[in-house]
Amino acid sequence: MLEASVVGRRDSELWRRAITIVVFTIAIISFGVAAPSFFTIANIRAIELSSSVLLIASIGATFVILMGSIDLSIGAVASFCGMLVARLAPDLGLWSVPIACLVGLVFGAINGLVYVYLRIPSILVTLGTATTISGAVLFISDGRSLSVSHAAVIDMAQGALAIMVPNAVLVSAGIYGVAVLVGDRTRFGRMTLAIGSDEQVAALIGVKVNTIKIQAFALSGLLAGVAGVLLAARLGSATVTMGSYMTLDTITAVVVGGTAITGGLGNVRLTIIGVLFITILSDGMNILALPPYLQTIIQGTVILLAVLLNTNRASAEDVK
Amino acid sequence: MSNTWYEPQTTGSTAGVEAKVQIAQFYNRHRPIINAIGPLLLLMAMAAVFASINPRFLSWINLFNLMRQSSILLIVSTGITFVILMGALDLSVGAIVTLVAISSAVLIRDFDVGAAGIAVAAAGIGALCGLVNAALVLRLRLPSFVATLGTMTILGGVSTWISGGANVFFQSPNLTWIGSGSVIGRIPNSGVFALLIFVVASFVGARSHFGRALFAIGGGGLTARLSGIDVLRTKAAAFVVSGMLCGVAGLLLVARTSTGTSRMGDDLLLQAIAAVVMGGTALSGGSGGVHRTLTGVLVIAVLQNGLNIAGVHTYLQIMVTGLIVVLSVTITLDRSRLASIK
Amino acid sequence: MRRLSTYLFATAAFLGVAGGASAEDVLSEVSTLENEYFNNWSQGAEQAAKSLSLNYRILSGKGDAAKQIEIYEAQFGAGVRITFGENLVAANIKPIVEMAKKVGAVHVAVWESLPGFHPLDAGGDNYAFATFFSPDDVENSYRIAKLLFDKIGGKGNVAHITGFPGVDADISRTAGFDKALAEYPNIKLVARQPGKWNQVDSRKVMEDLLVAHSKIDAIFGQNDSIALGAMQAVEDAGVHIPIVGLDGNRETLKLVKEGRILATMGFTPQWQAGFALVRAYDVAKGFKPSPCERMMYTGATLITAQNVDKYQAFLAGEKLPFDWKKMSRVLHPSDWDAQNYVWPIDVKTYWGARTPAGYKFPKAYQDAVDSGCVDQLKAEYNGHYKQRIPE
Amino acid sequence: MSGVPTPIYTMRNGSKRFNGICVVEGIDLDVFPNEIVGIAGENGAGKSTTLKMIAGIHTPNAGSMRLFGKSFTPTSYTEAVEAGISMVFQEQALIPSLAVYENIFLSLEANFANRIGIVDRRAMIAVSERHLKDLGLDYIDPCRRTGDYAFHDRQMIEIAKAFVLAEHCHIDHPIILLDEPTAAIGERQIKILFESIRRYRRRASFVLITHRLVEYVELCDRIYVFKDGRNVGEFAGEQISEQSLHRAMVGRARDDEYFMEKRQLKLEGAPIAVSVKGLSGHNVQNVSFELRKGEILGIGGLVGCGKEAVAKAVVGFEPFPPNGTIEVGGEALPLRGRGKAAMLRGMGFVPKERKTEGIVPYMSVQANMSLASLPLVSRLSGFISRSRERLLAEKYINRLRVRCKGPAQLCQFLSGGNQQKVVIAKWLARKVQVMVLDNPTRGVDVGAKQEIYGVLRDLAEEGVAVLLVTDDLPELIGMSNRILVMREGEIQFLCNAPADNKPTEQELVQHMV
């Protein structure tokens, strides 16, 4: 008599994941066949380095997107914090790193505060702050690119404890591990999902919606800051717009990973798939030396395909 | 039961609470007026500041300047408003403008297409791009944010491929006249053209069945369908209209520059979204209106123009622009209609 | 019809690029492929590579510093050993050279140099950072600014529309402009606003400046796109005043011919890319440039209505009028021909205030300068400038 | 334990104002141990507000509350939960994408967290599992996504949650507030729910709000009746009857005319409006019936019996059963574009989910009313005439007695009953020939309900064929000319229900289960 009526959704979800991974593997193998140098240590190291920076920024973006919001200021914050490190490193040395990250946190918190208390859609808040912050980057750098001259700072990304594993990878792996734990096993992780799923319900249950929102944006800012610092360390220099590519790439990575852009569905854990996908694709195409416009076209197509495979699509009426 | 623990709460800070309540009540009662007049006041304040820095800000020449400079953004914003009204987003508008601008330039330079032909081609290419978006969203059921993110990237690549990366320079007096000339006195054609499109679009948005259907879809898709509205066709039409207007904007842009350059329209995307929201249309759809977009466009245009005339340093210009976006949305957005802000 | 087939052919050719790479590869990396300058650049590089039987490929970081590094990482990983390019970000040179050193590759940098990082700093006897080439931007913009000032009779109001603040090219072009301005006391600089290197923004800025200032007699555009945008704004307002730009783009040449733009500076990117490629090839094949030869200026052509026809005709053909093999010091050890002005940079003044505090020039370089290598080399390269770009 | 029992919860003089408008005032309320207390009243009487004050969601503007003998001043729902009060919400307060156990402990994770905030998942699952088993819900897997369970199962999860939380907060005897728990579930689920509540009362007290008076009678020990935000009566034991409650609520007795049975038409030989033949697929098996002009055909059955699917199939709501034909006015509807075709042949549909399927909340009353008949309010083809639209809206506002500030008011701000009237008006404006209604009076207060019944009678008299799908048995019996009972997708029973000879509830229910 008492039977739970369960919608058979799980199996299809597993299927989709499986298909994604198969396609992913095929892509990697075909790159390897087309360009034998794809599997060299140097290239793998390159992929590791570039994906670690993007991964860190994408983790912050994931929490924000899980809430159904969006953070367009990631690129600007990353640029600012990278520039700040380059600027401060000669005087403060390694101390410049925590300071820059903290500034990222402050930017994120400002985003969150404005978003929550002025009740402006996050896409507009972060668009505004992104513009303002990119102006501020010009201000502190006078538009020039700066070298990161402090060896210890550079070592943070480029140095390596183990041969195959640059420090940047260790940093991002650590952050990823913590983020997965936070996403799955803490109050904060659940709350972001609850807010994304239904804000009113979340508030009713006693979720401190505003606090969580501010926290998520602050976290996103902090991680954007860390990513910016790491990027500066990796490049050995900071430029005015060096982080700007991250804004779109993080969103793409999160969505390709399978987190719904509308929020409430997804997981930090998945984001790494999207990050690797983007990085490996662009690395592979660079090795094959495909003409740049063709790269762009392929990239766009692959984003569409990946999302097509990876997301649970509602009926056309509900698609927004 | 002498426990009256609620009382101290109200007696302690009566004045403050009362004042707050009064402000809230005042706001609620006059919300429509505040939302409508607020941005106008902001515009006037900006104009006053700029005029005090350089009185020529208020000259006729500059007014025509403003018309010229805001015409393309106005057309693009008008187009994207239709899409936003139904609760979707079109991230490909900038890319469509670029694509149309470049392909028009190539068509004129290499194939000697006439002015009429080029107008049809531009609108057609734009509409086609919109159709692709519609197909991705409606047939493949991708969220519009992601689908148009994809087409944005792809179209960017296609534009570079068509132009070969070079500036496509052409000479077409007819087209230049459309973009930069003037029929009525010294009022620029592009401005007249944009206003005409805007007025027609506003009317369509407010009074046509299509516009009503968009509002219904944005406010509640299922209700719309169950009321006999052809949701798929309406949604597709919105994307196509958005694409087509972007095509027109692209043609106007290239008519003004006589050169098709890669990425020339890309900046328009974020500006257009900002303009629409500043105008008071909610990103969640179903609330706002095409006619409101003009305010947002004017805020952006006046800001850029005024800062240039005032000779403000670039860095400061950029920083101020960001702040004004936030400020003006704070004033204009009717949040009472939104259950939750995302 | 012929044009259509050209497009189809071009598409097929581009798709074909994806195919295998067997001959020796040479990579050019530039900040963007989405403008004419780098298209001309690529044309030159391609023909040079072909004549040296090299397998040429071009990639672009699309204005993104991190992507640029990734491209070099991937390409060095894929076995490319000859590289040259324009670095969007000067600071990127260092990591690129570090990578090149590791794999034993050669890199030639054009346009952007990193103050405090002389090629010799990569190692006394290491040629991974083979050479740095750049037009003398300060001198070029000084020359063209003087031309502009003379045109309006040495007095009047001038508007200067810059690129984007902070970029090296912007800084040095502004410096050249200011140098000329100092020599003309009656010229008044009424406005200096950025046009962000592109036509759309510069046009907007110019329209606004025309409102803000009642009288503008001449306009200095930091590059051709800016000059073009400014020109359209001015012509819209029904005014005709002299305008100059820099770059030597094809459409600008037409406008110079029509007299709508006064002058531009032709950098001849075809030659720039080809020469950089040949030099990278030379160094990879064992040519060892002397300490003074590691950072050099390359010539640019001032193009006005007088010489525009000759210059246009010079570059008009499908096949460029350069003898690339003749440029090579390895293939032609004695009778090599640079086919343009090339002369050593006085690095100390070039970097000027941008030199990091406490930086010491490499000893080899210092010694060479002290022994008068600059004049020596100038004479030598002058002697090897035979086939000429029309002036 | 002897003598007069003491209440575990008391509210004295509870009052709440919103923006200066008094919603409830001077409410006194007690809850005794093991008691099921009802709060009855029309919509807007302040029932929900009172419940929310108890649950700490609204802070009263005046008054006092005591819980377990101590002063009780919750400022948030979480605080109330920790003190032993939890609420089962009308619109469910569960996050579909979270696992069941995660939902149960949502916002209380801190109690399972170690020092650095990492939650002990296993402990949470174990506790949830034990409680689900205790409550006879062992078929629910705590690790499964909540969204995978059907609505009524989720409701049981919410009740389980209340017990889990109470135990977790060391409360022996929690108070569980039920806000319209039966609004969205069918008879069978209601039965299970009530059985469970009766079983669970050994361990808890309940406060219940429902729209169906019969449920109060069936379940409650004591009932407070609210009217206009005030406490107007208290009934206990034998005093409770539908009549007494109704009289107290609306100030008038519930007469037999409630369903206006006298206006029911006799329909021998009336022409057939809709003929459904052999409908199969999607929870429906071989359903055939005919609907005559002027007839009200009722379809009843338990939740999941397929009656909603039939309603949706008739109006062409995708996905409809692939087999079978639906003939309207003697012509079969095409399979492609069936919804559009159905509408063109004069069909109207009042759906179950009013807020998402019936109205567009952000649009005005007039825009909602004209939504299905835009050509009728247009002057230029394709363009709406404001004046015509306004006239149309005013006409139906008057006719249906929609309580609103005017045609321009947003639908969002109307009460449930008035929103439903707007949905009906939308179809009246089209002059429909066939009206299909799916639970049209769900969540509608008694007064508005009767008005809606009146409209249905009007329609029938005008010759409109009405298909009424409902979970409400009295409504089904009272309104219908004929009644279809469905079970597991098939038609189980068909009977005539003439005005003078209505079948009893008992008769129908035996065919349902």
PDB file of N, CA and C in Angstrom, chain A residues 139-169:
ATOM      1  N   PHE A 139      44.225  52.831 -11.741  1.00  0.00           N
ATOM      2  CA  PHE A 139      44.678  53.837 -10.789  1.00  0.00           C
ATOM      3  C   PHE A 139      45.945  53.397 -10.070  1.00  0.00           C
ATOM      4  N   ILE A 140      45.946  52.160  -9.562  1.00  0.00           N
ATOM      5  CA  ILE A 140      47.113  51.754  -8.778  1.00  0.00           C
ATOM      6  C   ILE A 140      48.291  51.379  -9.661  1.00  0.00           C
ATOM      7  N   SER A 141      48.036  51.109 -10.947  1.00  0.00           N
ATOM      8  CA  SER A 141      49.150  50.682 -11.791  1.00  0.00           C
ATOM      9  C   SER A 141      49.520  51.746 -12.810  1.00  0.00           C
ATOM     10  N   ASP A 142      48.694  52.774 -12.913  1.00  0.00           N
ATOM     11  CA  ASP A 142      48.840  53.773 -13.944  1.00  0.00           C
ATOM     12  C   ASP A 142      48.817  53.122 -15.328  1.00  0.00           C
ATOM     13  N   GLY A 143      48.087  52.037 -15.437  1.00  0.00           N
ATOM     14  CA  GLY A 143      47.895  51.405 -16.727  1.00  0.00           C
ATOM     15  C   GLY A 143      49.013  50.493 -17.188  1.00  0.00           C
ATOM     16  N   ARG A 144      50.120  50.478 -16.454  1.00  0.00           N
ATOM     17  CA  ARG A 144      51.247  49.680 -16.919  1.00  0.00           C
ATOM     18  C   ARG A 144      51.199  48.269 -16.354  1.00  0.00           C
ATOM     19  N   SER A 145      51.944  47.403 -17.001  1.00  0.00           N
ATOM     20  CA  SER A 145      52.106  46.076 -16.405  1.00  0.00           C
ATOM     21  C   SER A 145      53.321  46.107 -15.483  1.00  0.00           C
ATOM     22  N   LEU A 146      53.234  45.360 -14.423  1.00  0.00           N
ATOM     23  CA  LEU A 146      54.311  45.347 -13.439  1.00  0.00           C
ATOM     24  C   LEU A 146      54.878  43.945 -13.334  1.00  0.00           C
ATOM     25  N   SER A 147      56.169  43.855 -13.130  1.00  0.00           N
ATOM     26  CA  SER A 147      56.779  42.549 -12.882  1.00  0.00           C
ATOM     27  C   SER A 147      56.627  42.194 -11.417  1.00  0.00           C
ATOM     28  N   VAL A 148      56.420  40.921 -11.187  1.00  0.00           N
ATOM     29  CA  VAL A 148      56.460  40.463  -9.801  1.00  0.00           C
ATOM     30  C   VAL A 148      57.907  40.109  -9.528  1.00  0.00           C
ATOM     31  N   SER A 149      58.549  40.912  -8.720  1.00  0.00           N
ATOM     32  CA  SER A 149      59.995  40.763  -8.613  1.00  0.00           C
ATOM     33  C   SER A 149      60.413  39.940  -7.405  1.00  0.00           C
ATOM     34  N   HIS A 150      59.451  39.522  -6.620  1.00  0.00           N
ATOM     35  CA  HIS A 150      59.815  38.828  -5.403  1.00  0.00           C
ATOM     36  C   HIS A 150      59.834  37.323  -5.654  1.00  0.00           C
ATOM     37  N   ALA A 151      60.988  36.712  -5.435  1.00  0.00           N
ATOM     38  CA  ALA A 151      61.158  35.299  -5.805  1.00  0.00           C
ATOM     39  C   ALA A 151      60.183  34.394  -5.065  1.00  0.00           C
ATOM     40  N   ALA A 152      59.977  34.684  -3.785  1.00  0.00           N
ATOM     41  CA  ALA A 152      59.114  33.806  -2.991  1.00  0.00           C
ATOM     42  C   ALA A 152      57.688  33.821  -3.510  1.00  0.00           C
ATOM     43  N   VAL A 153      57.256  35.003  -3.965  1.00  0.00           N
ATOM     44  CA  VAL A 153      55.901  35.102  -4.490  1.00  0.00           C
ATOM     45  C   VAL A 153      55.780  34.282  -5.773  1.00  0.00           C
ATOM     46  N   ILE A 154      56.778  34.439  -6.642  1.00  0.00           N
ATOM     47  CA  ILE A 154      56.759  33.689  -7.896  1.00  0.00           C
ATOM     48  C   ILE A 154      56.782  32.198  -7.619  1.00  0.00           C
ATOM     49  N   ASP A 155      57.563  31.830  -6.617  1.00  0.00           N
ATOM     50  CA  ASP A 155      57.724  30.425  -6.274  1.00  0.00           C
ATOM     51  C   ASP A 155      56.390  29.801  -5.851  1.00  0.00           C
ATOM     52  N   MET A 156      55.516  30.654  -5.363  1.00  0.00           N
ATOM     53  CA  MET A 156      54.224  30.155  -4.914  1.00  0.00           C
ATOM     54  C   MET A 156      53.490  29.413  -6.021  1.00  0.00           C
ATOM     55  N   ALA A 157      53.661  29.895  -7.244  1.00  0.00           N
ATOM     56  CA  ALA A 157      52.977  29.245  -8.354  1.00  0.00           C
ATOM     57  C   ALA A 157      53.918  28.348  -9.129  1.00  0.00           C
ATOM     58  N   GLN A 158      55.101  28.873  -9.417  1.00  0.00           N
ATOM     59  CA  GLN A 158      55.963  28.182 -10.368  1.00  0.00           C
ATOM     60  C   GLN A 158      56.853  27.143  -9.726  1.00  0.00           C
ATOM     61  N   GLY A 159      57.163  27.337  -8.460  1.00  0.00           N
ATOM     62  CA  GLY A 159      58.005  26.365  -7.782  1.00  0.00           C
ATOM     63  C   GLY A 159      57.293  25.038  -7.669  1.00  0.00           C
ATOM     64  N   ALA A 160      58.040  24.021  -7.306  1.00  0.00           N
ATOM     65  CA  ALA A 160      57.419  22.714  -7.210  1.00  0.00           C
ATOM     66  C   ALA A 160      58.028  21.914  -6.085  1.00  0.00           C
ATOM     67  N   LEU A 161      57.187  21.311  -5.292  1.00  0.00           N
ATOM     68  CA  LEU A 161      57.679  20.409  -4.251  1.00  0.00           C
ATOM     69  C   LEU A 161      58.000  19.061  -4.882  1.00  0.00           C
ATOM     70  N   ALA A 162      57.027  18.561  -5.633  1.00  0.00           N
ATOM     71  CA  ALA A 162      57.283  17.338  -6.376  1.00  0.00           C
ATOM     72  C   ALA A 162      57.542  17.727  -7.824  1.00  0.00           C
ATOM     73  N   ILE A 163      58.126  16.818  -8.597  1.00  0.00           N
ATOM     74  CA  ILE A 163      58.561  17.196  -9.943  1.00  0.00           C
ATOM     75  C   ILE A 163      57.376  17.555 -10.837  1.00  0.00           C
ATOM     76  N   MET A 164      56.379  16.713 -10.790  1.00  0.00           N
ATOM     77  CA  MET A 164      55.260  16.908 -11.713  1.00  0.00           C
ATOM     78  C   MET A 164      54.242  17.916 -11.209  1.00  0.00           C
ATOM     79  N   VAL A 165      54.368  18.304  -9.964  1.00  0.00           N
ATOM     80  CA  VAL A 165      53.286  19.080  -9.371  1.00  0.00           C
ATOM     81  C   VAL A 165      53.752  20.469  -8.953  1.00  0.00           C
ATOM     82  N   PRO A 166      53.449  21.481  -9.752  1.00  0.00           N
ATOM     83  CA  PRO A 166      53.797  22.844  -9.359  1.00  0.00           C
ATOM     84  C   PRO A 166      53.008  23.259  -8.108  1.00  0.00           C
ATOM     85  N   ASN A 167      53.561  24.204  -7.390  1.00  0.00           N
ATOM     86  CA  ASN A 167      52.901  24.637  -6.154  1.00  0.00           C
ATOM     87  C   ASN A 167      51.481  25.122  -6.381  1.00  0.00           C
ATOM     88  N   ALA A 168      51.281  25.805  -7.519  1.00  0.00           N
ATOM     89  CA  ALA A 168      49.942  26.327  -7.796  1.00  0.00           C
ATOM     90  C   ALA A 168      48.924  25.204  -7.772  1.00  0.00           C
ATOM     91  N   VAL A 169      49.335  24.051  -8.273  1.00  0.00           N
ATOM     92  CA  VAL A 169      48.427  22.913  -8.306  1.00  0.00           C
ATOM     93  C   VAL A 169      48.113  22.461  -6.878  1.00  0.00           C
TER      94      VAL A 169
END
